[in-house]
Structure formats: structure tokens, C-alpha cells
Amino acid sequence: MPVSPTLTPRIQPRFLRPLDAAAYSSLSRSTLYALMAAGKIRSVSNKQEGKRFGARLIDRLSLDSYLDSLGTEGPPSPRPTA
């Protein structure tokens, strides 16, 4: 018996490549790299010893926490008037 897609939970990846993280968060790749350098979001590299290149992977939970923190800092956004 097939399982309905609406009843199947959607699996979210724990790590995202920078381009995917940019699409997910609406932040630019350069902003994401700056946040990684500042230690505001966590990332890992899967570069193997002796290899020249690897992939940078951004921790989605760390990115979510950073995005959530943006809503708690600064003055509230103005409400639209009807």
C-alpha cells in the first residue's frame, strides 16, 4: 500500500551547501561566508586529507538560530496601516 506524500514527513537536510543556504535564507553567499568567518553560524568542510578541494557545508540549525535571533534584536518593524 503506497504512502500518501501529504502524510509522509518531509526530511530536512542538516547541512546545506552555501548556494542552497543562500536560497534557503535569502542571504547572499558572501554574507553567509562573512557570518561563518565571524562565528555567527557554524559550518564544516568535508575536505579529505591530501585532497585539494572539499565542500563547505553550513549547519542549517545554526543558520535557523541566527535567523531567529534577527527577529529579537532592534526595534519592531512598523505595522502596515489599513
PDB file of C-alpha atoms in Angstrom:
ATOM      1  CA  MET A   1       0.000   0.000   0.000  1.00  0.00           C
ATOM      2  CA  PRO A   2       1.603   3.318  -1.057  1.00  0.00           C
ATOM      3  CA  VAL A   3       2.042   6.073   1.500  1.00  0.00           C
ATOM      4  CA  SER A   4       0.450   9.429   0.736  1.00  0.00           C
ATOM      5  CA  PRO A   5       3.037  12.229   0.280  1.00  0.00           C
ATOM      6  CA  THR A   6       0.882  14.504   2.437  1.00  0.00           C
ATOM      7  CA  LEU A   7       1.175  12.084   5.361  1.00  0.00           C
ATOM      8  CA  THR A   8       4.907  11.451   4.984  1.00  0.00           C
ATOM      9  CA  PRO A   9       7.061  13.860   6.999  1.00  0.00           C
ATOM     10  CA  ARG A  10       9.454  15.866   4.870  1.00  0.00           C
ATOM     11  CA  ILE A  11      13.084  15.279   5.754  1.00  0.00           C
ATOM     12  CA  GLN A  12      15.129  18.469   6.032  1.00  0.00           C
ATOM     13  CA  PRO A  13      18.876  18.181   5.485  1.00  0.00           C
ATOM     14  CA  ARG A  14      21.025  19.111   8.492  1.00  0.00           C
ATOM     15  CA  PHE A  15      23.770  20.664   6.327  1.00  0.00           C
ATOM     16  CA  LEU A  16      23.456  22.870   3.247  1.00  0.00           C
ATOM     17  CA  ARG A  17      25.962  23.942   0.632  1.00  0.00           C
ATOM     18  CA  PRO A  18      26.413  27.737   0.567  1.00  0.00           C
ATOM     19  CA  LEU A  19      24.333  28.174  -2.608  1.00  0.00           C
ATOM     20  CA  ASP A  20      21.470  26.149  -1.097  1.00  0.00           C
ATOM     21  CA  ALA A  21      21.807  28.009   2.221  1.00  0.00           C
ATOM     22  CA  ALA A  22      21.584  31.308   0.328  1.00  0.00           C
ATOM     23  CA  ALA A  23      18.349  30.216  -1.351  1.00  0.00           C
ATOM     24  CA  TYR A  24      17.003  28.859   1.960  1.00  0.00           C
ATOM     25  CA  SER A  25      17.765  32.019   3.953  1.00  0.00           C
ATOM     26  CA  SER A  26      17.540  34.757   1.289  1.00  0.00           C
ATOM     27  CA  LEU A  27      21.037  35.866   2.308  1.00  0.00           C
ATOM     28  CA  SER A  28      23.823  36.226  -0.232  1.00  0.00           C
ATOM     29  CA  ARG A  29      26.677  33.735  -0.357  1.00  0.00           C
ATOM     30  CA  SER A  30      29.136  36.493   0.591  1.00  0.00           C
ATOM     31  CA  THR A  31      27.005  37.355   3.638  1.00  0.00           C
ATOM     32  CA  LEU A  32      26.963  33.686   4.640  1.00  0.00           C
ATOM     33  CA  TYR A  33      30.756  33.457   4.344  1.00  0.00           C
ATOM     34  CA  ALA A  34      31.092  36.642   6.447  1.00  0.00           C
ATOM     35  CA  LEU A  35      28.791  35.136   9.108  1.00  0.00           C
ATOM     36  CA  MET A  36      30.870  31.945   9.107  1.00  0.00           C
ATOM     37  CA  ALA A  37      34.091  33.960   9.482  1.00  0.00           C
ATOM     38  CA  ALA A  38      32.551  35.940  12.357  1.00  0.00           C
ATOM     39  CA  GLY A  39      31.484  32.723  14.093  1.00  0.00           C
ATOM     40  CA  LYS A  40      27.782  33.595  13.927  1.00  0.00           C
ATOM     41  CA  ILE A  41      26.861  30.433  12.019  1.00  0.00           C
ATOM     42  CA  ARG A  42      28.600  27.053  12.091  1.00  0.00           C
ATOM     43  CA  SER A  43      29.971  25.243   9.104  1.00  0.00           C
ATOM     44  CA  VAL A  44      32.154  22.258   8.355  1.00  0.00           C
ATOM     45  CA  SER A  45      34.345  21.239   5.463  1.00  0.00           C
ATOM     46  CA  ASN A  46      34.411  17.730   4.083  1.00  0.00           C
ATOM     47  CA  LYS A  47      37.869  18.202   2.571  1.00  0.00           C
ATOM     48  CA  GLN A  48      39.833  14.996   2.941  1.00  0.00           C
ATOM     49  CA  GLU A  49      43.467  14.990   3.957  1.00  0.00           C
ATOM     50  CA  GLY A  50      45.704  15.161   0.915  1.00  0.00           C
ATOM     51  CA  LYS A  51      42.912  16.473  -1.319  1.00  0.00           C
ATOM     52  CA  ARG A  52      42.987  19.934  -2.803  1.00  0.00           C
ATOM     53  CA  PHE A  53      39.259  20.675  -2.655  1.00  0.00           C
ATOM     54  CA  GLY A  54      36.298  19.868  -0.455  1.00  0.00           C
ATOM     55  CA  ALA A  55      32.797  21.175   0.093  1.00  0.00           C
ATOM     56  CA  ARG A  56      31.841  23.760   2.703  1.00  0.00           C
ATOM     57  CA  LEU A  57      28.621  22.751   4.455  1.00  0.00           C
ATOM     58  CA  ILE A  58      26.554  25.143   6.584  1.00  0.00           C
ATOM     59  CA  ASP A  59      24.757  23.813   9.643  1.00  0.00           C
ATOM     60  CA  ARG A  60      21.070  24.519   8.955  1.00  0.00           C
ATOM     61  CA  LEU A  61      20.190  24.533  12.664  1.00  0.00           C
ATOM     62  CA  SER A  62      22.860  27.168  13.296  1.00  0.00           C
ATOM     63  CA  LEU A  63      21.538  29.205  10.374  1.00  0.00           C
ATOM     64  CA  ASP A  64      17.979  28.880  11.709  1.00  0.00           C
ATOM     65  CA  SER A  65      19.132  30.080  15.143  1.00  0.00           C
ATOM     66  CA  TYR A  66      20.877  33.074  13.585  1.00  0.00           C
ATOM     67  CA  LEU A  67      17.796  33.966  11.523  1.00  0.00           C
ATOM     68  CA  ASP A  68      15.561  33.596  14.598  1.00  0.00           C
ATOM     69  CA  SER A  69      17.837  35.971  16.523  1.00  0.00           C
ATOM     70  CA  LEU A  70      17.284  38.666  13.902  1.00  0.00           C
ATOM     71  CA  GLY A  71      13.643  38.909  14.923  1.00  0.00           C
ATOM     72  CA  THR A  72      14.526  39.597  18.555  1.00  0.00           C
ATOM     73  CA  GLU A  73      17.060  42.387  18.033  1.00  0.00           C
ATOM     74  CA  GLY A  74      16.391  46.024  17.296  1.00  0.00           C
ATOM     75  CA  PRO A  75      13.166  47.996  17.138  1.00  0.00           C
ATOM     76  CA  PRO A  76       9.992  46.286  15.981  1.00  0.00           C
ATOM     77  CA  SER A  77       9.098  46.550  12.320  1.00  0.00           C
ATOM     78  CA  PRO A  78       6.407  49.136  11.517  1.00  0.00           C
ATOM     79  CA  ARG A  79       2.963  47.657  11.047  1.00  0.00           C
ATOM     80  CA  PRO A  80       1.160  48.349   7.817  1.00  0.00           C
ATOM     81  CA  THR A  81      -1.783  50.725   8.121  1.00  0.00           C
ATOM     82  CA  ALA A  82      -5.110  49.706   6.719  1.00  0.00           C
TER      83      ALA A  82
END
